[in-house]
Every structure is written in C-alpha cells, then in structure tokens.
Short mmCIF file of C-alpha atoms in Angstrom, two decimals:
data_model
loop_
_atom_site.label_atom_id
_atom_site.label_comp_id
_atom_site.label_asym_id
_atom_site.label_seq_id
_atom_site.Cartn_x
_atom_site.Cartn_y
_atom_site.Cartn_z
CA MET G 1 85.39 -144.33 172.25
CA ILE G 2 81.99 -143.59 174.04
CA ASN G 3 78.98 -145.53 172.74
CA THR G 4 75.95 -143.30 172.60
CA GLN G 5 73.77 -146.23 172.06
CA PRO G 6 70.41 -145.98 174.18
CA ASN G 7 70.83 -146.78 177.49
CA SER G 8 74.24 -148.17 176.79
CA LEU G 9 76.19 -145.94 179.47
CA SER G 10 76.47 -144.76 183.21
CA ALA G 11 78.19 -141.63 184.36
CA ILE G 12 79.64 -139.78 187.29
CA LEU G 13 79.71 -135.73 186.68
CA TYR G 14 82.49 -134.36 188.58
CA VAL G 15 82.64 -130.31 188.39
CA ARG G 16 85.11 -128.40 190.37
CA VAL G 17 86.35 -124.73 190.72
CA SER G 18 89.32 -123.30 193.40
CA THR G 19 86.86 -121.07 195.37
CA GLU G 20 82.95 -121.29 196.13
CA GLU G 21 83.07 -117.24 194.98
CA GLN G 22 84.36 -118.53 191.01
CA ALA G 23 80.87 -119.81 191.02
CA ILE G 24 79.92 -116.28 189.38
CA ARG G 25 82.00 -116.64 186.15
CA GLY G 26 81.99 -118.36 183.15
CA GLY G 27 83.60 -121.53 184.42
CA SER G 28 81.55 -121.74 187.37
CA LEU G 29 79.81 -125.14 189.04
CA LYS G 30 76.27 -124.53 187.74
CA THR G 31 77.94 -123.61 183.92
CA GLN G 32 80.25 -126.84 184.34
CA GLU G 33 76.87 -129.29 185.45
CA ASP G 34 74.88 -127.78 182.84
CA THR G 35 77.34 -128.63 180.18
CA LEU G 36 77.69 -132.26 181.40
CA ARG G 37 74.20 -132.65 181.54
CA GLN G 38 73.40 -131.04 178.04
CA TYR G 39 76.25 -133.68 176.83
CA CYS G 40 74.57 -136.34 178.55
CA SER G 41 70.88 -136.03 177.54
CA LEU G 42 72.32 -135.37 173.68
CA ARG G 43 73.82 -139.23 173.66
CA ASN G 44 71.60 -140.73 176.69
CA ILE G 45 73.76 -141.37 179.03
CA LYS G 46 72.49 -142.07 181.99
CA ILE G 47 73.76 -139.79 184.84
CA LYS G 48 74.40 -141.78 188.61
CA ARG G 49 75.77 -138.69 190.44
CA VAL G 50 77.27 -135.25 190.63
CA TYR G 51 79.78 -134.73 193.16
CA VAL G 52 81.08 -130.69 193.40
CA GLU G 53 84.51 -130.28 194.63
CA ASP G 54 85.70 -127.07 196.07
CA HIS G 55 89.51 -127.34 195.91
CA SER G 56 92.63 -126.74 194.54
CA ALA G 57 93.47 -129.29 191.35
CA LYS G 58 97.68 -129.47 192.31
CA THR G 59 96.81 -132.89 194.26
CA PHE G 60 93.82 -135.58 193.95
CA ASN G 61 93.30 -134.82 197.93
CA ARG G 62 90.17 -133.62 197.81
CA PRO G 63 87.20 -134.47 200.12
CA GLU G 64 84.65 -135.08 196.78
CA TRP G 65 86.97 -136.53 194.64
CA LYS G 66 87.95 -139.08 197.65
CA LYS G 67 84.15 -140.24 197.83
CA LEU G 68 83.45 -140.23 194.14
CA ILE G 69 86.68 -143.08 194.22
CA THR G 70 84.89 -144.58 197.15
CA GLU G 71 81.74 -144.95 195.44
CA ILE G 72 83.63 -146.57 192.25
CA LYS G 73 85.05 -149.22 194.10
CA SER G 74 81.72 -150.00 196.41
CA THR G 75 79.50 -149.93 193.60
CA LYS G 76 78.98 -153.45 191.19
CA PRO G 77 79.15 -152.70 188.65
CA PRO G 78 80.67 -149.26 188.44
CA SER G 79 79.43 -146.11 186.20
CA GLU G 80 81.11 -146.32 183.09
CA LEU G 81 82.38 -142.97 183.01
CA VAL G 82 83.51 -140.09 184.75
CA LEU G 83 82.85 -136.86 183.10
CA PHE G 84 84.50 -133.53 183.58
CA THR G 85 84.56 -130.50 181.22
CA ARG G 86 88.07 -129.90 180.76
CA TRP G 87 91.53 -131.77 181.96
CA ASP G 88 92.74 -129.12 183.98
CA ARG G 89 89.16 -129.62 186.08
CA PHE G 90 90.48 -132.90 186.66
CA SER G 91 94.24 -132.69 187.66
CA ARG G 92 96.60 -129.36 187.15
CA ASN G 93 99.30 -132.31 188.09
CA THR G 94 100.50 -134.47 185.44
CA GLY G 95 102.39 -137.31 187.17
CA ASP G 96 98.95 -137.73 189.63
CA ALA G 97 96.98 -137.25 186.66
CA TYR G 98 98.09 -140.29 185.10
CA SER G 99 98.44 -142.49 188.02
CA THR G 100 94.69 -141.61 188.67
CA ILE G 101 93.80 -142.35 185.21
CA LYS G 102 95.40 -145.84 185.49
CA VAL G 103 93.30 -146.73 188.55
CA LEU G 104 90.27 -145.61 186.81
CA ARG G 105 90.69 -147.58 183.90
CA ASN G 106 91.51 -150.55 185.88
CA LEU G 107 88.13 -150.42 187.73
CA GLY G 108 86.52 -150.36 184.23
CA VAL G 109 85.48 -146.54 184.04
CA ASP G 110 86.76 -144.25 181.30
CA PRO G 111 87.74 -140.51 182.53
CA GLN G 112 86.54 -138.06 180.02
CA ALA G 113 86.86 -134.33 178.99
CA VAL G 114 83.66 -133.46 176.92
CA GLU G 115 84.96 -130.33 175.75
CA GLN G 116 88.28 -131.98 174.86
CA PRO G 117 87.54 -135.46 174.00
CA LEU G 118 90.13 -138.30 173.86
CA ASP G 119 90.05 -141.92 173.62
CA LEU G 120 92.39 -143.21 175.26
CA SER G 121 92.67 -146.53 173.87
CA VAL G 122 94.34 -144.84 170.74
CA PRO G 123 98.22 -144.43 171.71
CA GLU G 124 98.59 -141.30 169.57
CA ASN G 125 95.91 -139.76 171.84
CA LYS G 126 98.15 -140.00 174.55
CA MET G 127 100.21 -137.17 173.41
CA MET G 128 97.09 -135.03 173.24
CA LEU G 129 96.38 -135.77 176.58
CA ALA G 130 100.12 -135.51 177.71
CA PHE G 131 99.17 -131.58 176.08
CA TYR G 132 95.85 -131.20 177.99
CA LEU G 133 97.68 -131.70 181.28
CA ALA G 134 100.95 -130.25 181.01
CA ILE G 135 99.49 -126.65 180.32
CA PRO G 136 97.59 -126.35 183.73
CA GLU G 137 100.75 -127.50 185.73
CA VAL G 138 103.24 -125.32 183.65
CA GLU G 139 100.58 -122.12 184.57
CA ASN G 140 100.97 -123.09 188.07
CA ASP G 141 104.37 -123.69 188.18
CA ARG G 142 105.10 -120.49 186.27
CA ARG G 143 102.72 -118.25 188.30
CA SER G 144 104.74 -120.02 191.37
CA LEU G 145 108.33 -118.92 189.79
CA ASN G 146 107.02 -115.58 189.15
CA THR G 147 105.47 -114.96 192.94
CA LYS G 148 108.64 -116.19 194.36
CA MET G 149 111.18 -113.98 191.94
CA GLY G 150 109.09 -110.98 193.10
CA MET G 151 109.02 -111.71 196.74
CA GLN G 152 112.88 -111.95 196.55
CA ARG G 153 113.29 -108.71 194.50
CA ALA G 154 110.79 -106.85 197.20
CA ARG G 155 112.73 -108.45 200.30
CA GLU G 156 116.20 -106.68 198.23
CA THR G 157 114.52 -103.61 198.44
CA GLY G 158 114.11 -104.13 201.96
CA ARG G 159 110.54 -104.95 202.29
CA VAL G 160 109.39 -107.65 204.80
CA LEU G 161 106.96 -109.70 203.25
CA GLY G 162 104.72 -113.03 204.83
CA ARG G 163 103.31 -112.98 208.12
CA ALA G 164 104.61 -110.42 210.44
CA PRO G 165 106.85 -111.02 213.39
CA ILE G 166 105.68 -110.98 216.86
CA GLY G 167 105.65 -107.15 217.87
CA TYR G 168 104.64 -105.81 213.91
CA VAL G 169 101.42 -106.25 211.99
CA ASN G 170 100.94 -106.69 207.88
CA TYR G 171 100.14 -103.77 206.84
CA CYS G 172 99.31 -102.49 202.97
CA TYR G 173 100.58 -98.76 202.13
CA PRO G 174 98.42 -96.81 199.85
CA ASN G 175 100.93 -96.82 196.93
CA GLY G 176 100.06 -100.80 196.86
CA PHE G 177 103.17 -102.09 198.54
CA LYS G 178 103.05 -104.41 201.80
CA GLY G 179 105.14 -104.24 204.75
CA ILE G 180 104.96 -104.38 208.78
CA VAL G 181 104.35 -101.65 211.18
CA LEU G 182 104.80 -101.64 214.77
CA LYS G 183 102.22 -103.26 216.81
CA TYR G 184 101.42 -102.15 220.45
CA PRO G 185 101.69 -103.12 223.54
CA GLU G 186 104.44 -106.01 221.97
CA ALA G 187 106.38 -103.85 220.63
CA ALA G 188 106.85 -102.13 223.73
CA ILE G 189 107.26 -105.20 225.49
CA ILE G 190 109.89 -106.12 222.96
CA GLU G 191 112.15 -102.73 223.39
CA ASN G 192 112.02 -103.25 227.02
CA ALA G 193 113.14 -107.04 227.23
CA PHE G 194 116.23 -105.59 224.61
CA THR G 195 116.75 -102.94 226.45
CA ARG G 196 116.77 -105.27 229.89
CA LEU G 197 119.48 -107.27 228.75
CA ALA G 198 121.52 -105.03 227.14
CA ASN G 199 121.99 -102.85 230.11
CA SER G 200 122.11 -105.39 232.66
CA LYS G 201 123.11 -108.68 232.04
CA CYS G 202 120.32 -110.51 233.22
CA LYS G 203 119.79 -113.92 231.80
CA ILE G 204 117.71 -114.30 228.70
CA THR G 205 115.34 -116.81 230.91
CA ASP G 206 115.00 -114.05 233.12
CA ALA G 207 113.99 -111.48 230.67
CA TYR G 208 111.36 -114.15 229.19
CA SER G 209 109.99 -114.68 232.69
CA GLU G 210 109.42 -110.73 232.50
CA ILE G 211 107.69 -110.63 228.87
CA LEU G 212 105.30 -113.43 230.32
CA LYS G 213 104.05 -111.35 232.97
CA GLU G 214 104.02 -108.59 230.59
CA GLY G 215 101.50 -110.11 228.72
CA LEU G 216 103.44 -111.04 225.40
CA ILE G 217 102.70 -114.28 223.97
CA CYS G 218 105.83 -116.12 223.05
CA SER G 219 107.17 -119.56 223.35
CA ARG G 220 110.64 -119.91 224.48
CA SER G 221 112.10 -120.94 221.31
CA ASN G 222 110.48 -118.20 219.52
CA PHE G 223 112.15 -115.85 222.07
CA TRP G 224 115.48 -116.85 221.75
CA LYS G 225 115.00 -116.74 217.85
CA LEU G 226 113.54 -113.01 218.47
CA LEU G 227 116.64 -111.70 220.00
CA GLN G 228 118.56 -112.78 216.99
CA ASN G 229 116.51 -111.45 214.40
CA PRO G 230 117.61 -108.15 212.58
CA ILE G 231 113.83 -107.17 211.94
CA TYR G 232 113.74 -105.42 215.25
CA ALA G 233 116.79 -103.55 214.31
CA GLY G 234 115.12 -102.07 211.25
CA ASN G 235 117.18 -104.51 208.82
CA VAL G 236 116.21 -107.41 206.74
CA ARG G 237 118.15 -111.03 206.36
CA ILE G 238 118.80 -111.38 202.34
CA THR G 239 119.36 -115.55 201.70
CA ASP G 240 120.94 -115.85 198.19
CA ASP G 241 119.51 -119.75 197.23
CA ALA G 242 122.44 -120.36 194.88
CA SER G 243 125.33 -119.77 197.51
CA ALA G 244 123.31 -120.69 200.38
CA SER G 245 124.85 -117.83 202.10
CA SER G 246 122.98 -114.54 203.45
CA TYR G 247 123.10 -110.75 204.29
CA ILE G 248 121.74 -108.40 205.99
CA ILE G 249 120.60 -105.14 204.23
CA PRO G 250 118.57 -101.94 205.88
CA GLY G 251 114.76 -102.33 205.72
CA GLN G 252 112.05 -100.20 205.00
CA HIS G 253 110.04 -100.58 208.25
CA LYS G 254 110.70 -99.18 212.07
CA GLY G 255 113.02 -101.20 214.13
CA ILE G 256 111.83 -101.78 217.81
CA VAL G 257 115.01 -101.35 219.38
CA SER G 258 118.57 -99.49 217.99
CA VAL G 259 121.09 -101.46 215.55
CA GLU G 260 123.69 -100.84 218.47
CA THR G 261 121.20 -102.42 220.85
CA PHE G 262 120.38 -105.27 218.94
CA ASP G 263 124.45 -105.84 218.15
CA LYS G 264 125.08 -105.68 221.83
CA ILE G 265 122.78 -108.57 222.46
CA GLN G 266 124.30 -110.36 219.87
CA LEU G 267 127.75 -109.82 221.83
CA LEU G 268 126.80 -110.33 224.81
CA TYR G 269 124.78 -113.46 224.81
CA PHE G 270 125.55 -114.98 221.07
CA GLY G 271 128.91 -114.90 221.04
CA LYS G 272 130.29 -112.42 218.61
CA LYS G 273 133.68 -110.73 218.34
CA LYS G 274 135.52 -108.96 221.64
CA SER G 275 136.51 -106.12 220.11
CA ARG G 276 133.01 -105.20 218.67
CA LEU G 277 132.16 -105.78 222.25
CA GLU G 278 134.70 -103.90 223.76
CA PHE G 279 133.25 -100.66 221.14
CA LEU G 280 129.71 -100.96 222.03
CA LEU G 281 130.44 -100.76 225.52
CA VAL G 282 132.64 -97.86 225.38
CA ASN G 283 129.77 -95.96 223.43
CA ASN G 284 127.09 -97.46 225.64
CA ARG G 285 128.71 -96.52 228.65
CA PHE G 286 130.45 -93.03 228.64
CA PRO G 287 127.41 -90.05 227.62
CA MET G 288 129.56 -87.84 229.54
CA ARG G 289 132.97 -88.04 227.38
CA ASP G 290 132.99 -84.90 225.18
CA PHE G 291 131.98 -83.03 227.93
CA MET G 292 134.50 -83.67 230.39
CA SER G 293 138.48 -82.25 230.83
CA CYS G 294 141.68 -83.35 232.75
CA PRO G 295 141.78 -82.03 235.66
CA ILE G 296 145.18 -82.07 235.96
CA CYS G 297 146.68 -81.16 232.36
CA GLY G 298 143.20 -79.90 230.85
CA LYS G 299 142.96 -81.85 228.14
CA ARG G 300 139.43 -83.38 227.02
CA LEU G 301 139.05 -87.26 228.39
CA THR G 302 138.40 -90.27 226.52
CA ALA G 303 137.34 -93.61 227.67
CA SER G 304 137.71 -97.21 227.29
CA VAL G 305 137.23 -100.24 229.40
CA SER G 306 139.53 -102.05 231.72
CA SER G 307 139.34 -105.87 231.87
CA GLY G 308 139.41 -107.31 235.19
CA ARG G 309 139.17 -111.03 236.08
CA THR G 310 135.56 -111.55 235.80
CA TYR G 311 134.02 -108.04 234.56
CA LYS G 312 134.82 -105.15 232.41
CA TYR G 313 135.78 -101.67 234.39
CA PRO G 314 134.59 -98.41 232.33
CA TYR G 315 136.83 -95.30 232.82
CA TYR G 316 137.29 -91.93 231.75
CA HIS G 317 140.80 -91.22 231.53
CA CYS G 318 143.68 -88.77 230.12
CA ILE G 319 145.92 -89.45 227.12
CA TRP G 320 149.47 -90.78 227.71
CA PRO G 321 151.90 -89.63 229.43
CA CYS G 322 149.54 -87.94 231.89
CA ARG G 323 148.08 -90.74 234.12
CA TYR G 324 144.16 -89.42 235.54
CA ARG G 325 141.31 -91.35 235.52
CA VAL G 326 137.90 -91.95 236.93
CA ARG G 327 135.56 -94.55 237.19
CA ALA G 328 132.47 -93.99 234.71
CA GLU G 329 130.02 -95.18 237.32
CA LYS G 330 131.29 -92.54 239.63
CA ILE G 331 130.88 -89.82 237.12
CA TYR G 332 127.46 -90.96 236.30
CA ASP G 333 126.29 -91.23 239.91
CA ARG G 334 127.92 -87.83 240.12
CA PHE G 335 126.01 -86.50 237.42
CA LEU G 336 122.81 -87.74 238.61
CA GLN G 337 123.35 -86.08 242.34
CA LYS G 338 123.56 -82.77 240.24
CA LEU G 339 120.20 -83.27 238.81
CA THR G 340 118.49 -84.62 242.09
CA GLY G 341 116.25 -81.88 243.44
CA LEU G 342 116.17 -79.27 241.40
CA ILE G 343 113.10 -76.63 241.45
CA PRO G 344 112.47 -75.16 238.03
CA LYS G 345 111.38 -71.40 238.55
CA LYS G 346 107.43 -71.12 237.98
CA GLU G 347 107.47 -68.94 235.34
CA TYR G 348 109.51 -71.45 233.66
CA VAL G 349 107.68 -74.19 234.19
CA ASP G 350 104.60 -72.12 232.65
CA LEU G 351 106.38 -71.65 229.64
CA TYR G 352 107.21 -75.31 229.17
CA ILE G 353 103.89 -76.31 229.77
CA SER G 354 102.62 -73.97 227.25
CA ILE G 355 105.45 -75.60 224.86
CA VAL G 356 104.57 -79.13 225.73
CA ASN G 357 100.87 -78.10 225.07
CA GLU G 358 101.91 -76.72 221.47
CA SER G 359 103.71 -79.82 220.73
CA TYR G 360 101.05 -82.37 221.88
CA SER G 361 98.96 -80.09 219.65
CA ARG G 362 101.09 -80.18 216.66
CA GLU G 363 101.43 -84.00 217.31
CA ASN G 364 97.59 -84.03 217.40
CA LYS G 365 97.28 -82.76 214.29
CA ARG G 366 99.80 -84.96 212.40
CA LEU G 367 97.69 -87.67 213.75
CA ALA G 368 94.47 -86.42 212.63
CA THR G 369 95.87 -86.11 209.22
CA LYS G 370 96.82 -89.41 208.90
CA LYS G 371 93.51 -90.74 210.43
CA MET G 372 91.81 -88.70 207.65
CA LYS G 373 94.14 -90.18 205.17
CA ALA G 374 93.48 -93.67 206.07
CA LEU G 375 89.56 -93.28 206.18
CA THR G 376 89.95 -91.37 202.77
CA SER G 377 92.07 -94.97 201.23
CA ILE G 378 89.05 -97.16 203.05
CA GLU G 379 86.94 -95.38 200.99
CA LEU G 380 88.62 -94.97 198.00
CA PHE G 381 89.36 -99.23 198.32
CA THR G 382 85.85 -99.65 198.74
CA ASP G 383 84.81 -98.06 196.11
CA ARG G 384 87.39 -99.91 193.94
CA ILE G 385 85.65 -103.10 194.89
CA ALA G 386 82.23 -102.14 193.51
CA LYS G 387 84.00 -100.60 190.26
CA ALA G 388 85.52 -104.44 189.96
CA LYS G 389 82.15 -105.97 190.48
CA ASN G 390 80.91 -103.92 188.24
CA LEU G 391 83.16 -105.20 185.30
CA LEU G 392 82.72 -108.44 186.57
CA LEU G 393 79.32 -108.50 185.91
CA ASP G 394 79.76 -106.61 182.73
CA THR G 395 81.98 -109.39 181.65
CA HIS G 396 85.36 -107.34 181.20
CA ILE G 397 87.19 -108.81 183.33
CA ASP G 398 87.20 -112.85 184.25
CA PHE G 399 86.79 -113.61 188.39
CA GLU G 400 90.16 -114.65 189.14
CA GLY G 401 90.95 -110.72 188.09
CA TYR G 402 88.18 -109.69 190.24
CA ASN G 403 88.85 -111.93 192.87
CA ASP G 404 92.58 -110.74 192.85
CA ILE G 405 91.32 -107.18 193.38
CA LYS G 406 88.96 -107.83 196.13
CA SER G 407 91.23 -110.00 198.11
CA ASP G 408 94.29 -107.35 197.90
CA LEU G 409 91.79 -104.47 198.34
CA GLU G 410 90.23 -106.19 201.27
CA SER G 411 93.46 -106.66 203.10
CA LYS G 412 94.40 -103.57 202.49
CA ILE G 413 91.17 -102.00 203.93
CA GLN G 414 91.24 -104.52 206.99
CA VAL G 415 95.02 -102.78 208.01
CA LEU G 416 94.13 -99.38 207.42
CA GLY G 417 91.07 -100.44 209.77
CA TYR G 418 94.07 -101.20 212.22
CA THR G 419 95.77 -97.96 211.41
CA VAL G 420 92.97 -95.86 212.12
CA GLN G 421 92.32 -97.34 215.67
CA ALA G 422 95.89 -97.13 216.36
CA TYR G 423 95.61 -93.48 215.58
CA SER G 424 92.67 -93.07 217.45
CA GLN G 425 94.11 -94.43 220.69
CA LYS G 426 97.20 -92.64 220.42
CA GLN G 427 95.06 -89.09 220.73
CA ILE G 428 93.33 -90.29 223.39
CA ASP G 429 96.97 -90.84 225.08
CA LEU G 430 98.07 -87.67 224.28
CA THR G 431 95.17 -86.00 225.77
CA ASP G 432 95.89 -88.12 229.32
CA LYS G 433 99.71 -86.85 229.30
CA ILE G 434 98.94 -83.25 228.77
CA LYS G 435 97.68 -83.24 232.14
CA GLY G 436 100.90 -84.31 233.46
CA SER G 437 103.04 -82.52 231.50
CA ALA G 438 105.37 -80.57 233.89
CA ARG G 439 106.01 -83.65 235.85
CA PHE G 440 110.08 -83.78 233.69
CA ILE G 441 110.70 -80.44 233.93
CA SER G 442 110.41 -80.89 237.48
CA ASN G 443 112.44 -84.28 237.88
CA PRO G 444 115.37 -83.69 234.95
CA LYS G 445 116.90 -86.65 236.50
CA LYS G 446 113.97 -88.82 236.10
CA LEU G 447 114.21 -87.20 232.09
CA PHE G 448 117.50 -87.84 231.53
CA GLN G 449 116.89 -91.94 233.29
CA ALA G 450 113.72 -92.01 231.00
CA LEU G 451 115.81 -91.62 227.69
CA ASP G 452 117.33 -94.41 225.66
CA GLU G 453 120.96 -94.25 225.07
CA MET G 454 120.30 -92.42 221.27
CA ASN G 455 118.13 -89.88 222.76
CA ARG G 456 120.28 -89.03 225.73
CA PRO G 457 122.95 -86.89 223.94
CA SER G 458 120.25 -84.64 222.97
CA LEU G 459 119.72 -83.78 226.43
CA LEU G 460 123.07 -83.49 227.68
CA ASN G 461 124.08 -81.51 224.34
CA ARG G 462 121.81 -78.63 225.69
CA ILE G 463 122.29 -78.70 229.18
CA LEU G 464 126.18 -79.47 229.71
CA VAL G 465 129.07 -77.18 228.38
CA ARG G 466 131.73 -78.99 226.92
CA SER G 467 135.18 -79.71 228.11
CA GLN G 468 134.86 -78.75 231.87
CA ASN G 469 136.59 -79.94 234.74
CA TRP G 470 134.43 -82.12 236.86
CA GLU G 471 136.48 -82.32 239.80
CA GLN G 472 135.97 -78.31 240.38
CA GLY G 473 134.41 -78.47 243.55
CA ASN G 474 130.74 -78.42 243.86
CA SER G 475 130.20 -76.03 241.30
CA ASN G 476 127.19 -75.95 238.85
CA HIS G 477 129.35 -74.77 235.95
CA ILE G 478 129.38 -77.66 233.85
CA PHE G 479 125.84 -76.67 233.12
CA GLN G 480 124.86 -74.32 230.45
CA GLN G 481 123.28 -70.72 231.26
CA SER G 482 120.05 -71.29 230.26
CA PHE G 483 119.55 -74.83 232.61
CA ARG G 484 121.15 -72.71 235.55
CA ALA G 485 118.43 -70.27 234.45
CA ILE G 486 115.66 -72.23 234.45
CA TYR G 487 116.68 -74.21 238.09
CA GLY G 488 117.94 -71.12 239.67
CA LEU G 489 121.44 -72.31 239.86
CA ASP G 490 123.48 -69.08 239.61
CA GLU G 491 123.60 -67.01 242.44
CA GLN G 492 123.90 -63.60 239.94
CA GLU G 493 120.98 -63.25 237.63
CA ILE G 494 121.15 -64.24 233.71
CA GLU G 495 120.50 -61.29 231.33
CA ALA G 496 117.11 -61.60 230.25
CA LYS G 497 118.29 -61.51 226.48
CA MET G 498 119.93 -64.60 226.85
CA SER G 499 116.86 -66.21 228.80
CA GLU G 500 114.16 -65.37 226.15
CA VAL G 501 116.23 -67.11 223.44
CA ASP G 502 118.80 -69.86 224.88
CA VAL G 503 115.73 -70.92 227.71
CA ARG G 504 113.27 -71.55 225.41
CA SER G 505 115.32 -73.89 223.06
CA THR G 506 116.39 -75.84 226.13
CA LEU G 507 112.56 -76.29 227.46
CA GLU G 508 111.61 -77.15 223.63
CA THR G 509 114.62 -79.63 223.88
CA MET G 510 113.30 -81.00 226.82
CA ALA G 511 109.19 -81.02 225.51
CA ASN G 512 110.26 -82.77 222.45
CA LEU G 513 112.04 -85.53 224.38
CA GLU G 514 109.10 -85.82 226.60
CA LEU G 515 106.69 -86.29 223.25
CA LEU G 516 108.94 -88.93 222.32
CA LEU G 517 108.78 -90.89 225.55
CA VAL G 518 105.05 -90.77 225.74
CA GLN G 519 104.55 -92.13 222.47
#
C-alpha cells in the first residue's frame, strides 16, 4: 500500500498518449498530468520529475521511458513510486509489463495506476493486474485481426492494398474504397519495357538499362520481380494462409499491359509451358490470318509456328492436303509496303481533322467533368473534417474516432489532388496533340505500327477485306472500298453514297485509335 505520511514518499510521474493530436481528448497529456499531480497533492507525495511520452505502449522501447529507467538506476536513493493514470498508459503487452514491473520492484520502485490502484504485495491483486493488462492487449490483437481479415476480404474482391507498386499511385475513391491508379510517366516506361521484351526477345538486363535511361527509379531485383507481378496485367494474387497456396483473380485496377503480353513474358523468360508459348506466338504473330485465302484452293489460311534448330518460324498455311504456306514475315512486310507512300485526298484530310477535333473535344469535356467531380469531392471531404472537429469539440466523438476520420479524409484529399493535376495535364496534352492531328491519316503505316496487338485488329477489320488472295499481283483488292477511296487506290470513282457512310466510319475508327495512342 502507498504510505501517505507527510514527506514520506517521492514519485516520478509518467504520462503517455499515442500521438500528439490526442492531447485534445479526455485522456490527454495535460489531463493525465493534472490527475497525477492532484493525487500526489492529496497524499503529500513529492514529485521529482514528470516524463511525457508520445509513443505506442506495445513495447517499452520508448525514448522517455528509457530516460525514466536510467534516472531510477542512477539516482541514490531512487524514487519510491512511478505513477501513471491507468495500466494501459503503462503497457499494452502483458509479458513485457510483468517483466518491467519485476525490474522496477527489484530497484525498490513501486509502479502504480492511480485510477486502478493495486497493492502488488497481496498475491490476489495480481489477478486484477493480469485483468487490467490483458484488456488493452486483447483490444490491440482484436483490432489487428479485424484489420487483417478486412484486408483479405478486400483483396478477394480484386482490390490492391498497401503501398502501390512502381507505375501506380495509391488512390481513395469517392465511395471510400482504396485502390491504385496508373501513374505517369512511370506506367508508360514499364509498358514499353514489357512490350520490348515480348516482341524483340532482348535480355532482361538490356530492358533494365533502357528503363534507367528513361528515368525510372528501380533496382535490378525489383525490376525482375516487377516483370512477374500479375498486378501489371490487371490481376491480383491471393494467398491462402491456411494452405500456403495462391491463385490469381481479376483486379479492380487497370493493368499497364495486356494479359497476353504479361503471359508471354512469363513464358519467354521464366520457364513456363511450351504449348502455351506457341499459342501466344501464333496469336501475336499472325494479325492477317483472317484476311487471307489460299491462292491454290481458295480456302482461308490458318497459321502456326514451325520449330527450327535455334528459332521458331511463323507461317501462314492452308489445311491438308493443300501444301501452300508462306512466311509470316513476308506477308507482314508486304502489308507495310502497301501502306507505304499512301497520300490521302485533301477533302478526306479535312474531314479526318474535323472528326479528330470532335473526339478531342469530347475527351476534353470528359476530363473536365472528372476533374470537377474530384474538386467537388475535395471540398466535400474538407467540410467533413471541419464537421468532425466540431463533433470532437462538442464531445460527441472521442479523439480516436476523430483521428481515424481525419486521417482517412486527408489521404483521400491528397490523392484527389494528384488526380486533378493529372486531368489538367491530360487536357494540356490533348490541346497540343490537336495541332498534329493529321499525321496518322497521312501515314497509315505509322498508325498500324504504333498500335499494340490488342488494338491492331480494330484497324485491320476496318480497312481489309476478309479471305482475299494476297498473291494476286499488286492489286489493292485486299483493302475495303472506303479505304481505297480515302487514298485514291481505285482507278474508277466510287459512288458518293458509299463514301459518305463508309468513309466517315473508317476515318472515325482511325481517329479513335489516334486518340487512344496519345492518351
């Protein structure tokens, strides 16, 4: 028991909170200190020093607590008491608490919580001590478990939590869900690296050197892990802790590369199944497969890869018993040659520029709308912080609740600020792109080469005729009439009625693809 005889005891006061902002709630530093001082005044206990702590009580690795222990050990005689308001101010770890209590008592110091007093010399009181110490530890463990379970459920819905990987930035959506969004120019650099590796079969070390030159900050080991991370293909890897297994599900975020490109990287560089590799090579190397027919029997050609000693050779070929086949590279070069040097008619150039400007205008309005929504959300979240502060001052909520609300809303405001900046930059970029909007119609070869494997079919379906004999001299019959009209490839004039409908549709497809490339 604490002796209350005049001038008989001396004490060190210890007050602690988790953060400085907790100083405005009921269990604040000032409130704790006032309670302890009043306690000492009523019992005539001499206060030797007050230690003020702003650290978690999960461990005793706290700066002020270390100073307190040092003072006790160096002062002869030491203070008889270490006083704090409640046992959760002392510790939230039962094991560490018992160990520290033993150390203090061996030094002749009695730790006491003035609002939860215990005479530790009475054995039965140790049961109450265990109860007081266990409650905050259980609260911490339950909070941690709930957090882990919530994060696991969120991952199972396809959300990416934690720190965003390179090429992404953390984002909190207006509905409160947290996720990741693309971050430029990092995302573009990573996309180029994936594409370069998938198409050219260069070494990973060469691709790594290129991304460093382009300004991406990434270690060699992280780049290796990046290439195997399904997040970049728009997927999420889920780990089952019970079975130590994992599986992949579609994510809610936008991938930087296509699933096909990502899978191809895994197959080419990380030793997956050969059959899957051949499947990908077939789909990526034969963009004209649906547009060619056999010059011998007239059937539509198929495609496959023939294995040589050191390389795989892609071919377009007919089905058995017809033995016609042609190298895919030869067809690809022939197609690019047909696109080379095409000059569009002036009236179609003017129409194309008009369509592109309309597309840019729609995109600009879409960006402006999104930017306005983000600004409105920022204003809304700022207002909510002010309202939460009023609730705190009126004691309708405690500080922990206020701090959770404030931290969450401030993170949302920060991400929304980045979003507003990104939309503004896109608007500027779109305005600059309008000035050169005729470059792709004047160079359809450049447009085709600039498109990725997922978007090339959109252009080919619009300009090529299906199941045509590509060996038929230098005829332009492989192109649709609308495309031939735009570039004057027909000897005879095409009917105006067809031009008004089909030509505009072809130009709109090209304009939409251009917009996709410049975004």
